């Protein structure tokens, strides 16, 4: 049968010529399809126009999909689909392009219009929070965080106030003292377990393998109050999964447990079976732990334990009635420390070591401070923290360039107004009405690379933070206002203790490929990987033992 014959056959019996009856008229499939297409196009144009009106004609992108909606997220970032990564990939020109620090993104195929901002004043209005805030976290985003129970991160307004009132007292100096001493202990365990004590040079292909383990152990020991160890085997003596291993699996598979439908997680694959086992194991373990700690606190009216979990339960005992958290909420808050504090701290430590390897003159300056404050003959103590401002600064600056909490997503709880500051050269602000339900997204990459706040924003320049060991809002990557990160001092205490020990003993350098320059290494390695949090891609480094002179 020739192609020509097939072509004739198609044109004679073409599907498009089939007749349909519609409202008493004969129409062909072709004209019906055309009418549907026209209706669809018109509906999308109307959606676009509505969206543009909803964002008050604010300049920005007009795109098929909302960047945080499923198609937007799974499709790669290209000129027509900003996707999840556009704030990172387009960070050097995004806001310049529209000559505004606050822009709109209006989708015409799927998703709701939204506003993205890189301005701190707008961020304060939107994410600052408080129990009377006009902005809340979108329900879908909060629902994903409820796996273990209602908690501080997911809660809003009055519920948030109730949770913060109990969580607040748990983050105190006793906890930071524990974080400091456990970090020193864990550093020593790492050196011995990884065999560094027998070497003068150690190559670490992916530094995250160590920083993730460190951060998990510190949350486990100081957040949950478990006695974890660098070398604990994954199986307990009776063959069951150890609590430490269960916690590691829960942390590593968090993305799956919130994003995948429940039926997928029931499929008989090893990864999912392990996940289920880890969840069941931890759930029952935590319930026993709550009961034990409550009875210990009630029996003695106090406790020697200083981990956040115990102090949370203790603070809860002082409340009564509606102000008290139930067991599920207590457990929810312990787990949220894992999800909010593990990856974020581990990624930032990895980025810090990457930058210090790259810029050895900065590393030398930091080590000089460590040696002058602590010397070689004793361990650093928490009281040294305030004198180790250069160590805090190298961590802050790495976090500024890789802000782990890269988007703060909020939704207008009611019709409200945003006051958007004019460009730096002009005074005053513009009042923009924001209808109930509109999403406003604080683009933390945009904020941290905004030239209004930082000169040479692309440059790793820790000296901008020298002298800032307090929790000032000048450093905004932990967010600002009443809803700012409650774990900020936890993260910096752990990081300063670890870096002080590590850098005093070891010089860190980038592992370069043959013929590669340091700038090429920076471009290849110090790029972001973005999922729930933003983190640096795998960082390969070499440690060389320092001589003590
Ligand atoms: C480098 C490490 C960290 C970074 C960059 C970071 C960043 C942030 C940011 C940006 C927020 C605000 C999120 C929002 O409003 O949507 C936040 C909130 C929070 N963080 Fe952290 N965090 C870090 C470490 C930690 C640690 C170690 C813990 C606990 C041990 C923790 C617990 C929390 C909690 C519970 C909240 C919710 C506070 C509230 O809504 O009142 N974070 N964090």
Coordinates of C-alpha atoms and ligand atoms in Angstrom, one line a residue:
X1 CA 0.0 0.0 0.0
X2 CA 1.6 3.3 -1.1
X3 CA 1.9 6.3 1.1
X4 CA -0.1 8.3 -1.4
X5 CA -3.0 5.7 -1.1
X6 CA -2.9 6.1 2.7
X7 CA -3.0 9.9 2.4
X8 CA -6.1 9.7 0.1
X9 CA -7.8 7.3 2.4
X10 CA -7.2 9.7 5.3
X11 CA -8.5 12.7 3.5
X12 CA -11.7 10.8 2.3
X13 CA -12.4 9.3 5.7
X14 CA -10.8 11.9 7.9
X15 CA -11.9 11.9 11.5
X16 CA -12.4 15.6 11.2
X17 CA -15.3 15.1 8.8
X18 CA -17.4 13.0 11.2
X19 CA -20.7 14.8 11.8
X20 CA -22.0 15.5 15.4
X21 CA -25.3 16.9 16.5
X22 CA -25.0 19.7 19.0
X23 CA -28.0 21.8 20.2
X24 CA -30.0 20.8 17.0
X25 CA -27.1 21.7 14.6
X26 CA -24.8 19.5 12.6
X27 CA -21.1 20.2 13.5
X28 CA -18.0 18.4 12.4
X29 CA -15.4 17.1 14.9
X30 CA -13.0 19.6 13.5
X31 CA -15.2 22.6 14.2
X32 CA -16.1 21.2 17.6
X33 CA -12.4 20.8 18.5
X34 CA -11.7 24.3 17.2
X35 CA -14.5 25.7 19.3
X36 CA -13.1 23.9 22.4
X37 CA -9.6 25.2 21.6
X38 CA -10.9 28.7 21.2
X39 CA -12.8 28.4 24.6
X40 CA -9.7 27.1 26.3
X41 CA -7.5 29.8 24.9
X42 CA -10.0 32.5 25.9
X43 CA -10.3 31.0 29.4
X44 CA -6.5 31.0 29.8
X45 CA -6.3 34.7 28.6
X46 CA -9.0 35.5 31.1
X47 CA -7.1 33.7 33.8
X48 CA -4.0 35.6 32.9
X49 CA -5.8 38.9 33.0
X50 CA -7.4 38.1 36.3
X51 CA -4.0 37.1 37.7
X52 CA -2.4 40.3 36.5
X53 CA -5.2 42.3 38.1
X54 CA -4.8 40.3 41.4
X55 CA -1.1 41.3 41.6
X56 CA -2.1 44.9 40.9
X57 CA -0.2 44.9 37.5
X58 CA 3.1 44.4 39.3
X59 CA 5.9 43.6 36.8
X60 CA 7.1 40.0 36.6
X61 CA 6.8 36.8 34.7
X62 CA 3.8 35.5 32.8
X63 CA 4.3 31.8 32.5
X64 CA 2.3 28.5 32.0
X65 CA 2.8 27.1 35.5
X66 CA 3.1 28.5 39.0
X67 CA 6.8 27.8 39.9
X68 CA 6.0 25.9 43.1
X69 CA 3.1 23.9 41.6
X70 CA 3.9 20.3 40.5
X71 CA 4.5 20.8 36.7
X72 CA 6.5 23.9 37.5
X73 CA 8.6 22.0 39.9
X74 CA 9.3 18.9 37.9
X75 CA 10.0 20.6 34.6
X76 CA 13.5 22.1 34.4
X77 CA 14.0 25.9 34.7
X78 CA 14.0 27.4 31.2
X79 CA 13.0 30.8 29.8
X80 CA 9.3 29.8 29.7
X81 CA 9.2 27.8 33.0
X82 CA 10.9 29.5 36.0
X83 CA 10.4 26.4 38.1
X84 CA 11.7 25.8 41.6
X85 CA 15.2 26.9 40.9
X86 CA 14.8 30.3 39.2
X87 CA 15.6 32.4 42.3
X88 CA 18.9 30.6 42.4
X89 CA 19.8 30.3 38.7
X90 CA 18.7 33.8 37.8
X91 CA 19.9 35.5 41.0
X92 CA 22.3 37.9 39.3
X93 CA 19.7 39.5 37.1
X94 CA 16.2 38.5 38.3
X95 CA 15.2 41.7 40.1
X96 CA 17.4 44.0 37.9
X97 CA 15.4 42.9 34.9
X98 CA 12.2 44.3 36.3
X99 CA 14.0 47.2 38.2
X100 CA 12.1 46.1 41.3
X101 CA 12.9 44.1 44.4
X102 CA 9.4 42.7 44.4
X103 CA 7.9 41.0 41.3
X104 CA 4.9 39.0 40.4
X105 CA 4.6 35.6 38.7
X106 CA 1.3 35.0 37.0
X107 CA 0.6 31.6 35.5
X108 CA -1.9 31.2 32.7
X109 CA -2.2 27.4 32.5
X110 CA -2.1 26.1 36.1
X111 CA -1.6 27.6 39.6
X112 CA -2.3 30.8 41.4
X113 CA -0.6 34.2 40.9
X114 CA 2.0 35.0 43.4
X115 CA 4.4 37.7 44.5
X116 CA 8.2 37.1 45.1
X117 CA 10.2 39.6 47.1
X118 CA 13.9 40.1 47.8
X119 CA 13.1 43.1 50.1
X120 CA 13.6 42.7 53.9
X121 CA 10.9 45.2 54.8
X122 CA 8.3 43.2 52.7
X123 CA 9.7 40.0 54.2
X124 CA 9.1 41.4 57.7
X125 CA 5.5 42.2 56.9
X126 CA 4.9 38.8 55.4
X127 CA 7.0 36.2 57.3
X128 CA 7.6 38.1 60.5
X129 CA 4.6 36.3 61.9
X130 CA 3.1 36.7 65.3
X131 CA -0.3 35.6 66.4
X132 CA -2.1 38.4 64.7
X133 CA -0.3 38.3 61.4
X134 CA -2.3 38.8 58.1
X135 CA -0.2 36.1 56.5
X136 CA -0.1 32.4 57.3
X137 CA 1.6 29.4 55.9
X138 CA -0.4 27.8 53.1
X139 CA -2.4 24.8 54.3
X140 CA -0.8 22.4 51.9
X141 CA 2.7 23.4 53.0
X142 CA 1.8 23.0 56.7
X143 CA 0.0 19.7 56.2
X144 CA 3.2 18.2 54.8
X145 CA 4.8 19.0 58.2
X146 CA 2.3 17.2 60.3
X147 CA 3.5 13.7 59.9
X148 CA 4.5 13.4 63.6
X149 CA 2.0 15.9 65.1
X150 CA 1.3 19.6 65.1
X151 CA 4.4 21.6 65.7
X152 CA 5.9 25.1 65.8
X153 CA 6.9 25.2 62.1
X154 CA 3.4 24.2 60.8
X155 CA 1.3 26.2 63.3
X156 CA -0.1 29.7 62.7
X157 CA -1.6 32.5 64.7
X158 CA -2.9 31.4 68.1
X159 CA -1.8 27.8 67.7
X160 CA 1.7 29.1 66.8
X161 CA 1.7 31.2 70.0
X162 CA 0.8 28.3 72.1
X163 CA 3.7 26.1 70.6
X164 CA 6.3 28.9 70.8
X165 CA 5.4 29.5 74.5
X166 CA 6.4 26.0 75.3
X167 CA 9.3 25.6 72.8
X168 CA 10.9 29.0 73.7
X169 CA 12.1 28.0 77.2
X170 CA 13.7 24.8 75.9
X171 CA 16.2 26.8 73.8
X172 CA 18.3 28.2 76.7
X173 CA 21.9 28.3 77.8
X174 CA 21.8 24.8 79.4
X175 CA 20.9 23.4 76.0
X176 CA 23.7 25.4 74.2
X177 CA 26.1 24.1 76.9
X178 CA 25.0 20.6 76.0
X179 CA 25.3 21.2 72.3
X180 CA 28.8 22.6 72.8
X181 CA 30.1 19.6 74.9
X182 CA 28.4 17.0 72.7
X183 CA 29.9 18.5 69.6
X184 CA 33.4 18.3 71.0
X185 CA 32.7 14.7 72.0
X186 CA 31.4 13.9 68.6
X187 CA 34.4 15.6 66.9
X188 CA 36.7 13.3 68.8
X189 CA 34.6 10.2 68.0
X190 CA 34.7 11.2 64.3
X191 CA 38.5 11.6 64.3
X192 CA 39.0 8.2 65.9
X193 CA 36.3 6.3 64.0
X194 CA 37.3 7.7 60.6
X195 CA 41.0 6.8 61.3
X196 CA 42.2 10.4 61.1
X197 CA 44.2 10.0 64.2
X198 CA 46.6 7.8 62.3
X199 CA 46.9 10.1 59.2
X200 CA 48.5 13.4 58.3
X201 CA 46.4 13.8 55.2
X202 CA 42.8 12.8 54.6
X203 CA 40.9 13.1 51.4
X204 CA 37.1 13.4 51.9
X205 CA 35.3 13.0 48.5
X206 CA 32.1 14.4 49.9
X207 CA 32.3 16.5 53.0
X208 CA 28.5 16.2 53.5
X209 CA 29.0 12.6 54.5
X210 CA 30.6 13.9 57.7
X211 CA 28.6 17.1 58.3
X212 CA 25.2 15.2 57.9
X213 CA 26.3 12.6 60.3
X214 CA 27.5 15.2 62.8
X215 CA 24.3 17.2 62.6
X216 CA 22.2 14.1 63.0
X217 CA 24.1 13.0 66.1
X218 CA 23.9 16.4 67.7
X219 CA 20.1 16.7 67.1
X220 CA 19.8 13.1 68.3
X221 CA 21.8 13.7 71.5
X222 CA 20.8 17.3 72.3
X223 CA 17.3 17.6 70.7
X224 CA 16.0 14.1 71.4
X225 CA 18.2 13.3 74.4
X226 CA 19.3 10.0 73.0
X227 CA 22.8 8.5 73.7
X228 CA 24.1 8.2 70.1
X229 CA 27.6 7.5 69.0
X230 CA 29.6 7.9 65.7
X231 CA 30.1 4.1 65.5
X232 CA 26.7 2.7 66.6
X233 CA 25.9 -0.1 64.3
X234 CA 22.6 0.0 62.3
X235 CA 21.3 -3.1 64.1
X236 CA 20.7 -3.4 67.8
X237 CA 22.1 -6.6 69.5
X238 CA 18.7 -8.3 69.1
X239 CA 18.8 -7.8 65.3
X240 CA 16.2 -5.0 65.3
X241 CA 16.9 -1.6 63.8
X242 CA 18.7 0.7 66.2
X243 CA 17.0 4.0 67.2
X244 CA 20.0 5.9 65.7
X245 CA 19.6 4.1 62.4
X246 CA 15.8 4.6 62.5
X247 CA 16.4 8.3 63.0
X248 CA 18.9 8.5 60.1
X249 CA 16.4 6.7 57.8
X250 CA 13.6 9.1 58.8
X251 CA 15.8 12.1 58.2
X252 CA 17.1 10.8 54.9
X253 CA 13.7 9.9 53.5
X254 CA 11.8 12.8 54.8
X255 CA 11.1 14.1 51.3
X256 CA 9.5 10.8 50.4
X257 CA 7.3 10.6 53.4
X258 CA 5.8 14.1 52.8
X259 CA 5.7 14.1 49.0
X260 CA 4.8 10.5 48.0
X261 CA 1.2 9.2 48.1
X262 CA 0.6 6.7 50.9
X263 CA 0.0 3.8 48.5
X264 CA 3.4 4.3 47.0
X265 CA 5.0 4.0 50.4
X266 CA 3.2 0.6 50.9
X267 CA 4.9 -0.9 47.8
X268 CA 7.1 -3.9 48.7
X269 CA 10.4 -2.2 48.0
X270 CA 13.3 -2.4 50.5
X271 CA 13.6 1.4 50.8
X272 CA 9.9 1.8 51.7
X273 CA 9.9 -1.3 54.0
X274 CA 12.9 0.2 55.9
X275 CA 11.1 3.6 56.0
X276 CA 8.0 2.0 57.5
X277 CA 10.0 0.0 60.0
X278 CA 12.0 3.2 61.0
X279 CA 8.7 5.2 61.4
X280 CA 7.0 2.5 63.5
X281 CA 10.1 2.0 65.6
X282 CA 10.5 5.7 66.4
X283 CA 6.8 6.3 67.0
X284 CA 6.5 3.7 69.7
X285 CA 9.9 4.6 71.1
X286 CA 8.9 8.3 71.4
X287 CA 5.7 7.5 73.1
X288 CA 7.5 5.5 75.8
X289 CA 10.0 8.4 76.1
X290 CA 7.3 11.0 76.7
X291 CA 5.7 8.9 79.4
X292 CA 9.1 8.1 81.1
X293 CA 10.2 11.7 81.1
X294 CA 6.9 13.0 82.4
X295 CA 7.0 10.6 85.3
X296 CA 10.6 11.4 86.0
X297 CA 9.9 15.2 86.0
X298 CA 6.7 14.7 88.1
X299 CA 8.5 12.4 90.6
X300 CA 11.4 14.8 91.2
X301 CA 9.8 18.1 90.2
X302 CA 12.9 18.6 88.1
X303 CA 15.5 16.7 86.0
X304 CA 19.2 16.7 85.3
X305 CA 18.7 16.1 81.6
X306 CA 19.3 19.2 79.5
X307 CA 18.2 18.0 76.1
X308 CA 15.4 20.0 74.3
X309 CA 12.9 17.2 74.5
X310 CA 13.1 17.0 78.3
X311 CA 13.0 20.7 78.7
X312 CA 10.0 20.9 76.3
X313 CA 8.2 18.5 78.5
X314 CA 9.3 20.3 81.6
X315 CA 8.0 23.7 80.2
X316 CA 4.8 22.0 79.3
X317 CA 4.3 20.7 82.9
X318 CA 4.2 24.4 84.0
X319 CA 1.2 25.1 81.7
X320 CA -2.3 23.9 82.2
X321 CA -5.6 23.4 80.4
X322 CA -5.7 24.7 76.8
X323 CA -2.2 26.1 77.0
X324 CA -0.7 22.6 77.4
X325 CA 0.5 20.5 74.4
X326 CA -0.7 17.0 74.2
X327 CA 1.8 14.1 73.7
X328 CA 1.4 14.1 70.0
X329 CA 2.2 17.8 69.8
X330 CA 5.3 17.3 72.0
X331 CA 6.5 14.5 69.7
X332 CA 5.7 16.7 66.7
X333 CA 7.9 19.5 68.1
X334 CA 10.8 17.2 68.8
X335 CA 10.7 15.8 65.2
X336 CA 10.4 19.3 63.7
X337 CA 13.9 20.0 65.2
X338 CA 15.2 17.2 63.1
X339 CA 13.6 18.4 59.9
X340 CA 14.3 22.1 60.5
X341 CA 17.8 21.7 61.9
X342 CA 19.6 18.7 60.4
X343 CA 20.0 19.4 56.7
X344 CA 20.2 23.1 57.1
X345 CA 23.1 22.9 59.5
X346 CA 24.9 20.1 57.7
X347 CA 24.7 21.9 54.3
X348 CA 25.9 25.2 55.8
X349 CA 28.9 23.5 57.4
X350 CA 29.8 21.8 54.1
X351 CA 29.6 25.2 52.3
X352 CA 31.7 26.8 55.0
X353 CA 34.5 24.2 54.7
X354 CA 34.3 24.6 50.9
X355 CA 34.8 28.3 51.1
X356 CA 37.6 28.1 53.7
X357 CA 39.4 25.6 51.5
X358 CA 39.1 27.9 48.6
X359 CA 40.2 31.1 50.4
X360 CA 43.1 30.0 52.6
X361 CA 44.0 33.5 53.6
X362 CA 40.6 33.7 55.3
X363 CA 41.1 30.3 56.9
X364 CA 44.5 31.5 58.3
X365 CA 42.9 34.6 59.8
X366 CA 40.2 32.4 61.5
X367 CA 42.8 29.9 62.8
X368 CA 44.9 32.8 64.2
X369 CA 41.8 33.9 66.2
X370 CA 41.1 30.4 67.4
X371 CA 44.7 29.9 68.6
X372 CA 44.8 33.3 70.3
X373 CA 41.5 32.7 72.1
X374 CA 41.8 29.1 73.0
X375 CA 45.5 28.2 72.5
X376 CA 46.5 24.6 72.1
X377 CA 46.4 23.4 75.7
X378 CA 42.8 23.2 76.4
X379 CA 39.4 22.5 74.8
X380 CA 37.3 25.5 73.7
X381 CA 34.4 26.2 76.1
X382 CA 31.1 27.9 75.5
X383 CA 32.4 31.1 77.1
X384 CA 34.8 31.4 74.2
X385 CA 32.0 31.7 71.7
X386 CA 31.7 35.5 72.0
X387 CA 35.4 35.9 71.3
X388 CA 35.3 33.6 68.3
X389 CA 33.4 36.1 66.1
X390 CA 35.5 35.2 63.0
X391 CA 34.4 31.6 63.3
X392 CA 30.7 32.7 63.5
X393 CA 31.4 35.0 60.5
X394 CA 32.7 32.3 58.2
X395 CA 29.6 30.2 58.9
X396 CA 27.2 33.2 58.5
X397 CA 28.8 34.2 55.2
X398 CA 28.5 30.7 53.8
X399 CA 24.8 30.6 54.9
X400 CA 24.3 34.0 53.2
X401 CA 25.6 32.6 49.9
X402 CA 23.7 29.3 50.3
X403 CA 20.6 30.2 52.4
X404 CA 19.3 26.8 53.4
X405 CA 15.7 28.1 54.1
X406 CA 15.5 29.5 50.5
X407 CA 11.8 30.3 50.3
X408 CA 9.4 31.5 53.0
X409 CA 6.0 30.8 51.6
X410 CA 3.0 32.7 53.0
X411 CA -0.6 33.3 52.0
X412 CA -2.8 36.3 52.8
X413 CA -5.2 35.2 55.6
X414 CA -7.4 38.2 54.8
X415 CA -7.5 41.1 52.4
X416 CA -4.6 43.2 53.3
X417 CA -2.0 45.7 52.0
X418 CA 1.7 45.4 51.5
X419 CA 3.9 48.4 51.8
X420 CA 6.6 48.0 49.2
X421 CA 9.6 50.3 49.6
X422 CA 10.6 52.4 46.6
X423 CA 14.0 51.7 45.0
X424 CA 17.0 52.8 47.2
X425 CA 17.3 56.1 45.4
X426 CA 13.8 57.2 46.4
X427 CA 12.1 57.6 49.8
X428 CA 8.7 56.2 50.7
X429 CA 6.8 53.1 49.7
X430 CA 4.0 51.9 47.5
X431 CA 0.8 50.5 49.1
X432 CA -0.2 47.4 47.2
X433 CA -3.6 45.7 48.0
X434 CA -3.2 41.9 48.5
X435 CA -6.4 39.9 48.3
X436 CA -7.1 37.0 50.7
X437 CA -5.5 33.8 49.5
X438 CA -2.7 35.4 47.5
X439 CA 0.7 33.8 48.0
X440 CA 3.7 36.0 48.8
X441 CA 7.0 34.3 48.8
X442 CA 10.1 35.7 50.4
X443 CA 13.0 34.8 48.1
X444 CA 15.8 34.3 50.6
X445 CA 18.4 34.0 47.8
X446 CA 17.1 37.3 46.4
X447 CA 17.4 38.9 49.9
X448 CA 20.9 37.6 50.5
X449 CA 22.2 38.7 47.1
X450 CA 20.4 42.0 47.2
X451 CA 22.9 44.9 46.6
X452 CA 20.8 47.2 48.8
X453 CA 22.0 45.1 51.8
X454 CA 25.4 43.8 50.7
X455 CA 28.2 45.3 48.6
X456 CA 29.7 42.8 46.2
X457 CA 26.9 40.3 47.1
X458 CA 28.4 37.4 45.1
X459 CA 31.7 37.6 47.0
X460 CA 32.5 35.4 50.0
X461 CA 33.4 38.1 52.5
X462 CA 33.1 37.0 56.1
X463 CA 34.6 40.3 57.3
X464 CA 31.1 41.8 56.9
X465 CA 30.1 39.8 60.0
X466 CA 33.2 40.3 62.1
X467 CA 32.0 41.5 65.6
X468 CA 28.5 40.1 65.1
X469 CA 28.2 37.2 67.4
X470 CA 24.8 38.2 68.8
X471 CA 21.6 37.3 67.2
X472 CA 21.1 40.6 65.4
X473 CA 18.6 40.9 62.5
X474 CA 21.3 42.3 60.3
X475 CA 21.9 38.7 59.6
X476 CA 18.6 37.6 58.1
X477 CA 19.1 34.1 56.7
X478 CA 17.5 32.7 59.8
X479 CA 14.5 34.9 59.0
X480 CA 13.4 38.0 61.0
X481 CA 10.7 38.9 63.5
X482 CA 8.9 36.8 66.0
X483 CA 8.8 33.8 63.7
X484 CA 12.6 33.7 63.1
X485 CA 14.4 30.5 63.5
X486 CA 14.3 29.3 67.1
X487 CA 17.3 27.0 66.5
X488 CA 19.7 29.7 65.3
X489 CA 21.9 29.6 68.4
X490 CA 21.7 25.8 68.5
X491 CA 23.1 25.8 64.9
X492 CA 25.8 28.4 65.5
X493 CA 26.9 26.8 68.8
X494 CA 27.3 23.4 67.1
X495 CA 29.1 24.9 64.1
X496 CA 31.4 27.1 66.0
X497 CA 32.4 24.3 68.4
X498 CA 33.0 21.9 65.5
X499 CA 34.9 24.4 63.3
X500 CA 37.1 25.5 66.2
X501 CA 38.2 22.0 66.9
X502 CA 38.6 21.0 63.3
X503 CA 40.4 24.1 62.0
X504 CA 42.8 24.2 65.0
X505 CA 44.0 20.7 64.0
X506 CA 43.5 20.5 60.2
X507 CA 44.1 22.7 57.2
X508 CA 41.3 22.3 54.6
X509 CA 41.9 22.6 50.9
X510 CA 39.8 21.9 47.8
X511 CA 40.5 18.6 46.0
X512 CA 41.3 20.0 42.6
X513 CA 41.1 17.9 39.4
X514 CA 44.3 17.8 37.3
X515 CA 44.9 21.3 35.8
X516 CA 41.9 22.8 37.6
X517 CA 42.3 26.3 39.1
X518 CA 40.6 27.3 42.4
X519 CA 38.1 29.5 40.6
X520 CA 37.2 26.6 38.3
X521 CA 36.7 24.5 41.4
X522 CA 34.5 27.1 42.8
X523 CA 32.3 27.2 39.7
X524 CA 32.2 23.4 39.4
X525 CA 31.6 22.6 43.1
X526 CA 30.1 25.5 44.9
X527 CA 26.7 25.4 43.1
X528 CA 23.4 24.8 44.8
X529 CA 21.2 21.7 45.0
X530 CA 17.7 22.6 45.7
X531 CA 14.9 20.5 47.1
X532 CA 13.2 21.2 50.4
X533 CA 16.2 23.1 51.6
X534 CA 19.0 24.7 49.5
X535 CA 22.4 23.2 49.9
X536 CA 25.7 23.2 48.3
X537 CA 26.4 20.3 45.9
X538 CA 28.9 17.6 46.9
X539 CA 32.1 19.2 48.2
X540 CA 35.4 17.3 47.9
X541 CA 38.1 18.5 50.2
X542 CA 41.5 17.4 51.6
X543 CA 42.5 17.9 55.3
X544 CA 46.2 18.2 56.2
X545 CA 47.3 18.0 59.9
X546 CA 48.6 21.3 61.1
X547 CA 51.8 21.6 63.1
X548 CA 51.4 23.3 66.4
X549 CA 53.9 26.2 66.7
Ligands
LIG1 C1 21.8 26.6 59.5 C2 20.8 26.2 60.1 C3 19.4 26.7 60.1 C4 18.8 27.5 59.2 C5 19.4 28.2 58.0 C6 17.5 27.7 59.6 C7 16.6 28.6 58.9 C8 15.3 28.8 59.4 C9 14.4 29.7 58.8 C10 14.6 30.6 57.5 C11 13.2 29.7 59.5 C12 11.9 30.4 59.2 C13 11.0 29.5 58.3 C14 9.7 30.2 58.0 O1 9.3 31.1 58.6 O2 9.0 29.7 57.0 C15 13.4 28.7 60.5 C16 12.4 28.4 61.5 C17 12.6 27.4 62.4 N1 13.7 26.7 62.7 FE1 15.5 26.9 61.8 N2 17.2 27.0 60.7 C18 18.4 26.3 61.0 C19 18.6 25.5 62.1 C20 17.6 25.1 63.0 C21 17.9 24.2 64.1 C22 19.2 23.6 64.5 C23 16.6 24.0 64.7 C24 16.3 23.2 65.9 C25 17.1 22.5 66.6 C26 15.7 24.8 64.0 C27 14.3 24.9 64.3 C28 13.5 25.8 63.7 C29 12.1 25.9 64.1 C30 11.4 25.1 65.1 C31 11.5 26.9 63.3 C32 10.1 27.5 63.3 C33 10.1 28.7 64.2 C34 8.7 29.4 64.3 O3 7.9 29.3 63.3 O4 8.4 30.0 65.3 N3 16.3 25.4 63.0 N4 14.7 28.2 60.5

